[in-house]
Amino acid sequence: MKSKILIVVMAVVAICLVQELKAQDRFPDGTMVSDWFRQDSSTDINSLGKSYRITDFGVVNDSTVLQTKKIQSVIDQAHQAGGGVIVIPKGIYLSGSLFFKPMTHLHLEEGAVLKGSDDISNFDLLTTRMEGQTLKYFAALVNADAVDGFTVSGKGTLNGNGLRYWKAFWLRRAFNPKCTNMDEMRPRVLYVSNSKDVRISGIKMMNSPFWTSHFYRCENLKLVDLHISAPEKPVKAPSSDAVDLDACHNVHIKNCYMSVNDDAIALKGGKGPTADKDENNGPNYNIIIEDCSFGFCHSTLTCGSESIHSYNIIFRRNTVDKAKKVLQLKMRPDTPQLYENILVEDITGNAASFLHIKPWTQFFDLKGETGIKLSYAKNITMRNIKLDCEIVFDVNNSDQYVLSDFTFENMAITASKKPEIHQEYISNFKLKNVTVNGKKLK
């Protein structure tokens, strides 16, 4: 009897300790992680208002018929009636740009596919955000601006139908190697802006013509149980970033799979020599990315290329398979940048490069100013890492940026090509219990 009581007491103590540890969860700058990051419940569409099943409003299951106006009409009716859920049933429905309004939501049932048109003229040209700029460009397939509480849920698919766009991009690049990413007109799959309490869950997003999902000035954003993909071959899907965070804060990305032909998660926010003074730009901060898996991508987590300040980033308990890089810091010499207080921990798998820091000069433009803009990266911790890679320390020593206060801790890495770590490149670089190819470094 005493032994049973002891077991119960020990169990209670263990639970209390776990809860206490969770309560003490902190961002890298020492501030507490809010309970919001630990609290989440599945989207219950029954609590979001009336369901508007698109096939009840004249929309037909036909992948060859463009039905943008009919689907938009359903969204507008729901909005005018006080809100509701736009339900996409099983089938394939072809559309151009759709615009969700306050109190409206999107739910994709299992087997449902909302497929983007491969004709750019079916997407509205409007003022939006792209590549760290506020400018005229094309709307996404699904758009939601100033829609607090917006949700996308279900087990269906947003299919960007990107093949035609990809082929056109690579043809243009072959004709004009200096063409920019935006020269070939391409839509995104999902764009949410100026919104709070957004939850995107359960769905697949695939074959985006350009960036897959883009979030601008969003607060309290949850991305949960998503499957995001775009091919690396036979035709590469150029610039098909899985998730782009653009001046966002309080972001939780959990239990997602990402494999795209560019960066999986990229932190944006602005570019150019006066980007930090532009009111349209801003920092990314208080972001947790956990329990995710990454297939092929250019990098699992990237700061840049259009970013002015990213901080309090936690990237933990993630697995990596065939990524080119784990953490990449793109240092733009035409933009003042600060990347700080970043924690990468409990990572397993394989990648070409573990840490990648180099000058990033794609579409370099000082806009008439002289002299580069010095950038900084500091307080970066990478710990509890078990990784097979080609290059551990893929870092250039450069007078274009300052690197300081990095820590590598509890790392067991095999590096087939370049096992060296150049501690002299970084001021106050600490190595604690780090082995590379079985050799413990000091």
GROMACS .gro file of C-alpha atoms in nm:
model
  442
    1MET     CA    1   0.000   0.000   0.000
    2LYS     CA    2   0.283   0.238   0.095
    3SER     CA    3   0.459   0.166  -0.234
    4LYS     CA    4   0.143   0.255  -0.431
    5ILE     CA    5   0.109   0.582  -0.240
    6LEU     CA    6   0.475   0.657  -0.309
    7ILE     CA    7   0.426   0.595  -0.681
    8VAL     CA    8   0.125   0.828  -0.690
    9VAL     CA    9   0.316   1.099  -0.504
   10MET     CA   10   0.614   1.066  -0.738
   11ALA     CA   11   0.382   1.088  -1.040
   12VAL     CA   12   0.220   1.404  -0.905
   13VAL     CA   13   0.561   1.557  -0.836
   14ALA     CA   14   0.675   1.470  -1.188
   15ILE     CA   15   0.365   1.633  -1.339
   16CYS     CA   16   0.421   1.943  -1.129
   17LEU     CA   17   0.784   1.962  -1.239
   18VAL     CA   18   0.689   1.934  -1.604
   19GLN     CA   19   0.428   2.206  -1.562
   20GLU     CA   20   0.677   2.425  -1.382
   21LEU     CA   21   0.933   2.377  -1.659
   22LYS     CA   22   0.672   2.469  -1.918
   23ALA     CA   23   0.578   2.773  -1.718
   24GLN     CA   24   0.944   2.876  -1.717
   25ASP     CA   25   0.978   2.846  -2.095
   26ARG     CA   26   1.156   3.160  -2.212
   27PHE     CA   27   1.255   3.328  -2.533
   28PRO     CA   28   1.627   3.368  -2.593
   29ASP     CA   29   1.627   3.724  -2.456
   30GLY     CA   30   1.491   3.592  -2.125
   31THR     CA   31   1.132   3.709  -2.158
   32MET     CA   32   0.861   3.458  -2.072
   33VAL     CA   33   0.687   3.259  -2.345
   34SER     CA   34   0.319   3.342  -2.308
   35ASP     CA   35   0.054   3.078  -2.241
   36TRP     CA   36  -0.085   3.149  -2.589
   37PHE     CA   37   0.191   2.929  -2.734
   38ARG     CA   38   0.080   2.636  -2.517
   39GLN     CA   39  -0.292   2.677  -2.571
   40ASP     CA   40  -0.451   2.555  -2.891
   41SER     CA   41  -0.766   2.371  -2.988
   42SER     CA   42  -0.885   2.236  -3.320
   43THR     CA   43  -1.087   2.468  -3.539
   44ASP     CA   44  -1.454   2.394  -3.479
   45ILE     CA   45  -1.634   2.522  -3.787
   46ASN     CA   46  -1.969   2.474  -3.613
   47SER     CA   47  -1.876   2.757  -3.378
   48LEU     CA   48  -1.787   2.994  -3.661
   49GLY     CA   49  -2.134   3.054  -3.797
   50LYS     CA   50  -2.339   2.920  -4.085
   51SER     CA   51  -2.175   2.687  -4.336
   52TYR     CA   52  -2.189   2.794  -4.699
   53ARG     CA   53  -2.126   2.488  -4.913
   54ILE     CA   54  -2.019   2.625  -5.251
   55THR     CA   55  -2.196   2.354  -5.450
   56ASP     CA   56  -2.525   2.479  -5.303
   57PHE     CA   57  -2.467   2.807  -5.485
   58GLY     CA   58  -2.411   2.690  -5.840
   59VAL     CA   59  -2.041   2.601  -5.817
   60VAL     CA   60  -1.971   2.272  -5.993
   61ASN     CA   61  -1.706   2.005  -5.951
   62ASP     CA   62  -1.509   2.070  -6.271
   63SER     CA   63  -1.136   2.136  -6.283
   64THR     CA   64  -1.161   2.295  -6.629
   65VAL     CA   65  -1.420   2.566  -6.558
   66LEU     CA   66  -1.307   2.892  -6.399
   67GLN     CA   67  -1.548   2.974  -6.114
   68THR     CA   68  -1.390   3.272  -5.941
   69LYS     CA   69  -1.698   3.496  -5.955
   70LYS     CA   70  -1.933   3.229  -5.823
   71ILE     CA   71  -1.707   3.137  -5.531
   72GLN     CA   72  -1.645   3.504  -5.448
   73SER     CA   73  -2.021   3.559  -5.450
   74VAL     CA   74  -2.058   3.292  -5.182
   75ILE     CA   75  -1.793   3.464  -4.968
   76ASP     CA   76  -1.968   3.799  -5.012
   77GLN     CA   77  -2.306   3.653  -4.918
   78ALA     CA   78  -2.162   3.503  -4.601
   79HIS     CA   79  -2.003   3.835  -4.508
   80GLN     CA   80  -2.322   4.031  -4.570
   81ALA     CA   81  -2.515   3.785  -4.352
   82GLY     CA   82  -2.278   3.839  -4.059
   83GLY     CA   83  -2.014   3.578  -4.139
   84GLY     CA   84  -1.976   3.205  -4.180
   85VAL     CA   85  -1.765   2.924  -4.319
   86ILE     CA   86  -1.709   2.874  -4.691
   87VAL     CA   87  -1.701   2.496  -4.732
   88ILE     CA   88  -1.525   2.338  -5.030
   89PRO     CA   89  -1.657   1.981  -5.071
   90LYS     CA   90  -1.478   1.688  -5.232
   91GLY     CA   91  -1.387   1.769  -5.591
   92ILE     CA   92  -1.167   2.008  -5.790
   93TYR     CA   93  -1.267   2.373  -5.827
   94LEU     CA   94  -1.071   2.614  -6.050
   95SER     CA   95  -1.041   2.977  -5.942
   96GLY     CA   96  -0.851   3.300  -5.965
   97SER     CA   97  -0.798   3.534  -5.669
   98LEU     CA   98  -1.053   3.511  -5.388
   99PHE     CA   99  -1.093   3.767  -5.108
  100PHE     CA  100  -1.219   3.670  -4.764
  101LYS     CA  101  -1.398   3.932  -4.558
  102PRO     CA  102  -1.435   3.984  -4.180
  103MET     CA  103  -1.607   3.694  -4.003
  104THR     CA  104  -1.565   3.460  -4.301
  105HIS     CA  105  -1.357   3.141  -4.295
  106LEU     CA  106  -1.243   2.868  -4.535
  107HIS     CA  107  -1.288   2.495  -4.476
  108LEU     CA  108  -1.165   2.232  -4.722
  109GLU     CA  109  -1.320   1.890  -4.675
  110GLU     CA  110  -1.118   1.575  -4.732
  111GLY     CA  111  -1.071   1.531  -5.108
  112ALA     CA  112  -1.147   1.896  -5.179
  113VAL     CA  113  -0.908   2.086  -5.406
  114LEU     CA  114  -0.923   2.460  -5.463
  115LYS     CA  115  -0.702   2.492  -5.769
  116GLY     CA  116  -0.546   2.814  -5.890
  117SER     CA  117  -0.577   2.924  -6.251
  118ASP     CA  118  -0.257   2.907  -6.456
  119ASP     CA  119  -0.357   3.230  -6.634
  120ILE     CA  120  -0.222   3.533  -6.444
  121SER     CA  121  -0.499   3.755  -6.582
  122ASN     CA  122  -0.736   3.575  -6.342
  123PHE     CA  123  -0.558   3.730  -6.044
  124ASP     CA  124  -0.622   4.089  -5.937
  125LEU     CA  125  -0.342   4.343  -5.966
  126LEU     CA  126  -0.339   4.549  -5.646
  127THR     CA  127  -0.126   4.708  -5.376
  128THR     CA  128   0.028   4.427  -5.173
  129ARG     CA  129   0.359   4.309  -5.025
  130MET     CA  130   0.631   4.122  -5.215
  131GLU     CA  131   0.998   4.077  -5.140
  132GLY     CA  132   1.008   4.330  -4.859
  133GLN     CA  133   0.829   4.603  -5.052
  134THR     CA  134   0.480   4.751  -5.060
  135LEU     CA  135   0.391   4.776  -5.427
  136LYS     CA  136   0.152   4.675  -5.700
  137TYR     CA  137   0.158   4.303  -5.763
  138PHE     CA  138  -0.079   4.013  -5.808
  139ALA     CA  139  -0.312   3.883  -5.541
  140ALA     CA  140  -0.283   3.527  -5.414
  141LEU     CA  141  -0.533   3.249  -5.474
  142VAL     CA  142  -0.670   3.297  -5.118
  143ASN     CA  143  -0.645   3.645  -4.967
  144ALA     CA  144  -0.754   3.780  -4.626
  145ASP     CA  145  -0.676   4.138  -4.524
  146ALA     CA  146  -0.783   4.285  -4.190
  147VAL     CA  147  -0.975   3.966  -4.106
  148ASP     CA  148  -0.915   3.906  -3.735
  149GLY     CA  149  -0.987   3.548  -3.629
  150PHE     CA  150  -0.953   3.416  -3.984
  151THR     CA  151  -0.921   3.036  -4.014
  152VAL     CA  152  -0.842   2.792  -4.290
  153SER     CA  153  -0.909   2.432  -4.186
  154GLY     CA  154  -0.987   2.082  -4.303
  155LYS     CA  155  -0.809   1.799  -4.484
  156GLY     CA  156  -0.833   1.934  -4.836
  157THR     CA  157  -0.580   2.107  -5.061
  158LEU     CA  158  -0.491   2.449  -5.196
  159ASN     CA  159  -0.320   2.368  -5.526
  160GLY     CA  160  -0.133   2.655  -5.689
  161ASN     CA  161  -0.117   2.473  -6.024
  162GLY     CA  162   0.226   2.622  -6.083
  163LEU     CA  163   0.377   2.420  -6.368
  164ARG     CA  164   0.299   2.668  -6.645
  165TYR     CA  165   0.437   2.957  -6.435
  166TRP     CA  166   0.755   2.765  -6.353
  167LYS     CA  167   0.827   2.683  -6.716
  168ALA     CA  168   0.768   3.045  -6.817
  169PHE     CA  169   1.001   3.168  -6.541
  170TRP     CA  170   1.289   2.942  -6.641
  171LEU     CA  171   1.240   3.032  -7.008
  172ARG     CA  172   1.256   3.402  -6.922
  173ARG     CA  173   1.563   3.345  -6.705
  174ALA     CA  174   1.734   3.162  -6.994
  175PHE     CA  175   1.654   3.456  -7.225
  176ASN     CA  176   1.746   3.721  -6.965
  177PRO     CA  177   1.966   3.592  -6.679
  178LYS     CA  178   1.918   3.925  -6.496
  179CYS     CA  179   1.540   3.897  -6.471
  180THR     CA  180   1.409   3.928  -6.116
  181ASN     CA  181   1.172   3.696  -5.933
  182MET     CA  182   0.883   3.931  -6.000
  183ASP     CA  183   0.953   3.984  -6.371
  184GLU     CA  184   0.764   3.664  -6.448
  185MET     CA  185   0.416   3.740  -6.317
  186ARG     CA  186   0.317   3.474  -6.063
  187PRO     CA  187   0.059   3.453  -5.782
  188ARG     CA  188   0.101   3.312  -5.433
  189VAL     CA  189  -0.129   3.048  -5.285
  190LEU     CA  190  -0.221   3.212  -4.951
  191TYR     CA  191  -0.175   3.572  -4.836
  192VAL     CA  192  -0.299   3.698  -4.498
  193SER     CA  193  -0.228   4.055  -4.388
  194ASN     CA  194  -0.300   4.301  -4.108
  195SER     CA  195  -0.483   4.037  -3.905
  196LYS     CA  196  -0.483   3.897  -3.551
  197ASP     CA  197  -0.567   3.552  -3.413
  198VAL     CA  198  -0.523   3.364  -3.740
  199ARG     CA  199  -0.519   2.983  -3.751
  200ILE     CA  200  -0.427   2.777  -4.059
  201SER     CA  201  -0.451   2.404  -3.989
  202GLY     CA  202  -0.474   2.058  -4.136
  203ILE     CA  203  -0.466   2.140  -4.505
  204LYS     CA  204  -0.216   2.077  -4.783
  205MET     CA  205  -0.067   2.357  -4.988
  206MET     CA  206   0.115   2.252  -5.301
  207ASN     CA  207   0.263   2.357  -5.635
  208SER     CA  208   0.270   2.729  -5.570
  209PRO     CA  209   0.369   2.948  -5.865
  210PHE     CA  210   0.558   3.180  -5.624
  211TRP     CA  211   0.571   3.196  -5.243
  212THR     CA  212   0.330   2.940  -5.097
  213SER     CA  213   0.204   3.119  -4.786
  214HIS     CA  214   0.281   3.479  -4.697
  215PHE     CA  215   0.181   3.654  -4.374
  216TYR     CA  216   0.223   4.030  -4.340
  217ARG     CA  217   0.171   4.218  -4.014
  218CYS     CA  218  -0.002   3.928  -3.845
  219GLU     CA  219  -0.019   3.886  -3.468
  220ASN     CA  220  -0.106   3.561  -3.289
  221LEU     CA  221  -0.066   3.336  -3.592
  222LYS     CA  222  -0.085   2.958  -3.561
  223LEU     CA  223   0.019   2.722  -3.841
  224VAL     CA  224  -0.059   2.366  -3.734
  225ASP     CA  225  -0.051   2.023  -3.902
  226LEU     CA  226   0.017   2.162  -4.249
  227HIS     CA  227   0.174   1.978  -4.543
  228ILE     CA  228   0.345   2.223  -4.779
  229SER     CA  229   0.524   2.108  -5.094
  230ALA     CA  230   0.658   2.224  -5.429
  231PRO     CA  231   0.894   2.021  -5.648
  232GLU     CA  232   1.268   2.049  -5.696
  233LYS     CA  233   1.239   1.834  -6.010
  234PRO     CA  234   1.172   1.759  -6.291
  235VAL     CA  235   1.073   2.129  -6.322
  236LYS     CA  236   1.195   2.341  -6.032
  237ALA     CA  237   0.932   2.551  -5.858
  238PRO     CA  238   1.125   2.881  -5.827
  239SER     CA  239   1.086   3.090  -5.510
  240SER     CA  240   0.822   2.855  -5.369
  241ASP     CA  241   0.896   2.935  -5.002
  242ALA     CA  242   0.666   2.737  -4.773
  243VAL     CA  243   0.610   3.012  -4.513
  244ASP     CA  244   0.712   3.377  -4.536
  245LEU     CA  245   0.671   3.585  -4.221
  246ASP     CA  246   0.677   3.955  -4.300
  247ALA     CA  247   0.676   4.189  -3.996
  248CYS     CA  248   0.485   3.938  -3.780
  249HIS     CA  249   0.495   3.857  -3.409
  250ASN     CA  250   0.362   3.584  -3.182
  251VAL     CA  251   0.382   3.305  -3.438
  252HIS     CA  252   0.355   2.934  -3.356
  253ILE     CA  253   0.439   2.680  -3.627
  254LYS     CA  254   0.389   2.322  -3.509
  255ASN     CA  255   0.364   1.968  -3.651
  256CYS     CA  256   0.410   2.078  -4.012
  257TYR     CA  257   0.586   1.914  -4.305
  258MET     CA  258   0.762   2.136  -4.559
  259SER     CA  259   0.953   2.052  -4.875
  260VAL     CA  260   0.988   2.323  -5.139
  261ASN     CA  261   1.235   2.452  -5.396
  262ASP     CA  262   1.344   2.747  -5.183
  263ASP     CA  263   1.348   2.836  -4.814
  264ALA     CA  264   1.100   2.649  -4.597
  265ILE     CA  265   1.052   2.928  -4.341
  266ALA     CA  266   1.183   3.275  -4.426
  267LEU     CA  267   1.168   3.582  -4.203
  268LYS     CA  268   1.110   3.894  -4.412
  269GLY     CA  269   1.028   4.254  -4.319
  270GLY     CA  270   1.185   4.500  -4.563
  271LYS     CA  271   1.489   4.576  -4.775
  272GLY     CA  272   1.689   4.874  -4.898
  273PRO     CA  273   1.920   5.131  -4.739
  274THR     CA  274   1.633   5.308  -4.558
  275ALA     CA  275   1.420   4.998  -4.490
  276ASP     CA  276   1.435   5.053  -4.114
  277LYS     CA  277   1.272   5.395  -4.157
  278ASP     CA  278   0.985   5.279  -4.380
  279GLU     CA  279   0.661   5.251  -4.179
  280ASN     CA  280   0.546   4.967  -4.406
  281ASN     CA  281   0.831   4.749  -4.280
  282GLY     CA  282   0.891   4.594  -3.941
  283PRO     CA  283   1.054   4.324  -3.729
  284ASN     CA  284   0.965   3.959  -3.680
  285TYR     CA  285   0.973   3.844  -3.320
  286ASN     CA  286   0.842   3.591  -3.067
  287ILE     CA  287   0.832   3.299  -3.309
  288ILE     CA  288   0.837   2.930  -3.213
  289ILE     CA  289   0.882   2.658  -3.476
  290GLU     CA  290   0.863   2.311  -3.324
  291ASP     CA  291   0.796   1.943  -3.389
  292CYS     CA  292   0.814   1.992  -3.767
  293SER     CA  293   0.981   1.785  -4.038
  294PHE     CA  294   1.159   1.922  -4.340
  295GLY     CA  295   1.233   1.755  -4.671
  296PHE     CA  296   1.428   1.911  -4.956
  297CYS     CA  297   1.451   2.290  -4.925
  298HIS     CA  298   1.716   2.556  -4.962
  299SER     CA  299   1.706   2.618  -4.588
  300THR     CA  300   1.479   2.507  -4.305
  301LEU     CA  301   1.500   2.850  -4.141
  302THR     CA  302   1.626   3.167  -4.308
  303CYS     CA  303   1.658   3.522  -4.184
  304GLY     CA  304   1.630   3.733  -4.499
  305SER     CA  305   1.675   3.804  -4.772
  306GLU     CA  306   1.446   4.101  -4.707
  307SER     CA  307   1.466   4.145  -4.330
  308ILE     CA  308   1.565   4.433  -4.105
  309HIS     CA  309   1.524   4.284  -3.756
  310SER     CA  310   1.439   3.930  -3.647
  311TYR     CA  311   1.464   3.827  -3.283
  312ASN     CA  312   1.335   3.587  -3.018
  313ILE     CA  313   1.319   3.293  -3.257
  314ILE     CA  314   1.302   2.934  -3.126
  315PHE     CA  315   1.350   2.647  -3.371
  316ARG     CA  316   1.330   2.317  -3.180
  317ARG     CA  317   1.257   1.944  -3.194
  318ASN     CA  318   1.261   1.941  -3.573
  319THR     CA  319   1.386   1.674  -3.814
  320VAL     CA  320   1.565   1.750  -4.137
  321ASP     CA  321   1.610   1.532  -4.444
  322LYS     CA  322   1.794   1.653  -4.758
  323ALA     CA  323   1.780   2.025  -4.678
  324LYS     CA  324   2.057   2.237  -4.824
  325LYS     CA  325   2.096   2.433  -4.499
  326VAL     CA  326   1.959   2.422  -4.146
  327LEU     CA  327   2.004   2.788  -4.044
  328GLN     CA  328   2.081   3.054  -4.302
  329LEU     CA  329   2.146   3.421  -4.232
  330LYS     CA  330   2.130   3.624  -4.553
  331MET     CA  331   2.336   3.937  -4.495
  332ARG     CA  332   2.236   4.212  -4.740
  333PRO     CA  333   2.500   4.486  -4.780
  334ASP     CA  334   2.231   4.725  -4.909
  335THR     CA  335   2.006   4.687  -4.600
  336PRO     CA  336   2.068   4.752  -4.228
  337GLN     CA  337   1.996   4.419  -4.058
  338LEU     CA  338   1.999   4.275  -3.709
  339TYR     CA  339   1.940   3.907  -3.634
  340GLU     CA  340   1.957   3.829  -3.264
  341ASN     CA  341   1.842   3.600  -2.985
  342ILE     CA  342   1.790   3.289  -3.196
  343LEU     CA  343   1.781   2.939  -3.048
  344VAL     CA  344   1.813   2.623  -3.258
  345GLU     CA  345   1.791   2.308  -3.047
  346ASP     CA  346   1.708   1.936  -3.052
  347ILE     CA  347   1.761   1.893  -3.426
  348THR     CA  348   1.827   1.559  -3.599
  349GLY     CA  349   1.874   1.445  -3.957
  350ASN     CA  350   2.090   1.551  -4.249
  351ALA     CA  351   2.165   1.860  -4.455
  352ALA     CA  352   2.432   1.992  -4.687
  353SER     CA  353   2.526   2.280  -4.454
  354PHE     CA  354   2.456   2.327  -4.085
  355LEU     CA  355   2.515   2.702  -4.040
  356HIS     CA  356   2.531   2.926  -4.346
  357ILE     CA  357   2.622   3.297  -4.322
  358LYS     CA  358   2.737   3.488  -4.630
  359PRO     CA  359   2.681   3.820  -4.803
  360TRP     CA  360   2.355   3.815  -5.001
  361THR     CA  361   2.372   4.037  -5.308
  362GLN     CA  362   2.079   3.918  -5.521
  363PHE     CA  363   1.925   4.228  -5.678
  364PHE     CA  364   2.167   4.446  -5.477
  365ASP     CA  365   2.059   4.814  -5.486
  366LEU     CA  366   2.184   5.099  -5.266
  367LYS     CA  367   1.941   5.336  -5.443
  368GLY     CA  368   2.208   5.598  -5.501
  369GLU     CA  369   2.362   5.586  -5.155
  370THR     CA  370   2.733   5.523  -5.109
  371GLY     CA  371   2.885   5.269  -4.877
  372ILE     CA  372   2.738   4.942  -4.761
  373LYS     CA  373   2.496   4.903  -4.472
  374LEU     CA  374   2.666   4.710  -4.192
  375SER     CA  375   2.458   4.422  -4.053
  376TYR     CA  376   2.478   4.226  -3.729
  377ALA     CA  377   2.402   3.876  -3.602
  378LYS     CA  378   2.440   3.804  -3.231
  379ASN     CA  379   2.325   3.583  -2.946
  380ILE     CA  380   2.275   3.273  -3.162
  381THR     CA  381   2.265   2.938  -2.976
  382MET     CA  382   2.263   2.598  -3.147
  383ARG     CA  383   2.251   2.301  -2.912
  384ASN     CA  384   2.152   1.937  -2.878
  385ILE     CA  385   2.220   1.868  -3.244
  386LYS     CA  386   2.277   1.530  -3.409
  387LEU     CA  387   2.334   1.585  -3.779
  388ASP     CA  388   2.502   1.440  -4.086
  389CYS     CA  389   2.616   1.710  -4.324
  390GLU     CA  390   2.878   1.811  -4.578
  391ILE     CA  391   2.977   2.144  -4.421
  392VAL     CA  392   2.944   2.232  -4.053
  393PHE     CA  393   3.047   2.596  -4.063
  394ASP     CA  394   2.952   2.743  -4.401
  395VAL     CA  395   3.041   3.098  -4.304
  396ASN     CA  396   3.234   3.371  -4.485
  397ASN     CA  397   3.451   3.611  -4.288
  398SER     CA  398   3.342   3.951  -4.416
  399ASP     CA  399   3.373   4.321  -4.334
  400GLN     CA  400   3.009   4.363  -4.442
  401TYR     CA  401   2.873   4.231  -4.113
  402VAL     CA  402   2.959   4.168  -3.749
  403LEU     CA  403   2.903   3.827  -3.587
  404SER     CA  404   2.917   3.791  -3.209
  405ASP     CA  405   2.809   3.577  -2.914
  406PHE     CA  406   2.744   3.243  -3.082
  407THR     CA  407   2.725   2.917  -2.883
  408PHE     CA  408   2.750   2.559  -3.014
  409GLU     CA  409   2.661   2.312  -2.737
  410ASN     CA  410   2.605   1.936  -2.712
  411MET     CA  411   2.655   1.868  -3.081
  412ALA     CA  412   2.750   1.543  -3.255
  413ILE     CA  413   2.805   1.611  -3.624
  414THR     CA  414   2.956   1.423  -3.912
  415ALA     CA  415   3.085   1.640  -4.194
  416SER     CA  416   3.191   1.470  -4.517
  417LYS     CA  417   3.355   1.770  -4.686
  418LYS     CA  418   3.438   2.055  -4.447
  419PRO     CA  419   3.451   1.972  -4.075
  420GLU     CA  420   3.633   2.291  -3.973
  421ILE     CA  421   3.480   2.555  -3.748
  422HIS     CA  422   3.649   2.896  -3.770
  423GLN     CA  423   3.598   3.040  -3.426
  424GLU     CA  424   3.800   3.347  -3.521
  425TYR     CA  425   3.520   3.464  -3.753
  426ILE     CA  426   3.290   3.529  -3.458
  427SER     CA  427   3.353   3.739  -3.150
  428ASN     CA  428   3.287   3.547  -2.828
  429PHE     CA  429   3.220   3.212  -2.994
  430LYS     CA  430   3.172   2.933  -2.739
  431LEU     CA  431   3.202   2.559  -2.804
  432LYS     CA  432   3.067   2.325  -2.536
  433ASN     CA  433   3.078   1.948  -2.580
  434VAL     CA  434   3.096   1.963  -2.960
  435THR     CA  435   3.222   1.667  -3.162
  436VAL     CA  436   3.274   1.664  -3.537
  437ASN     CA  437   3.359   1.335  -3.707
  438GLY     CA  438   3.411   1.184  -3.363
  439LYS     CA  439   3.667   1.447  -3.257
  440LYS     CA  440   3.582   1.670  -2.964
  441LEU     CA  441   3.655   2.036  -3.038
  442LYS     CA  442   3.798   2.284  -2.790
   0.00000   0.00000   0.00000
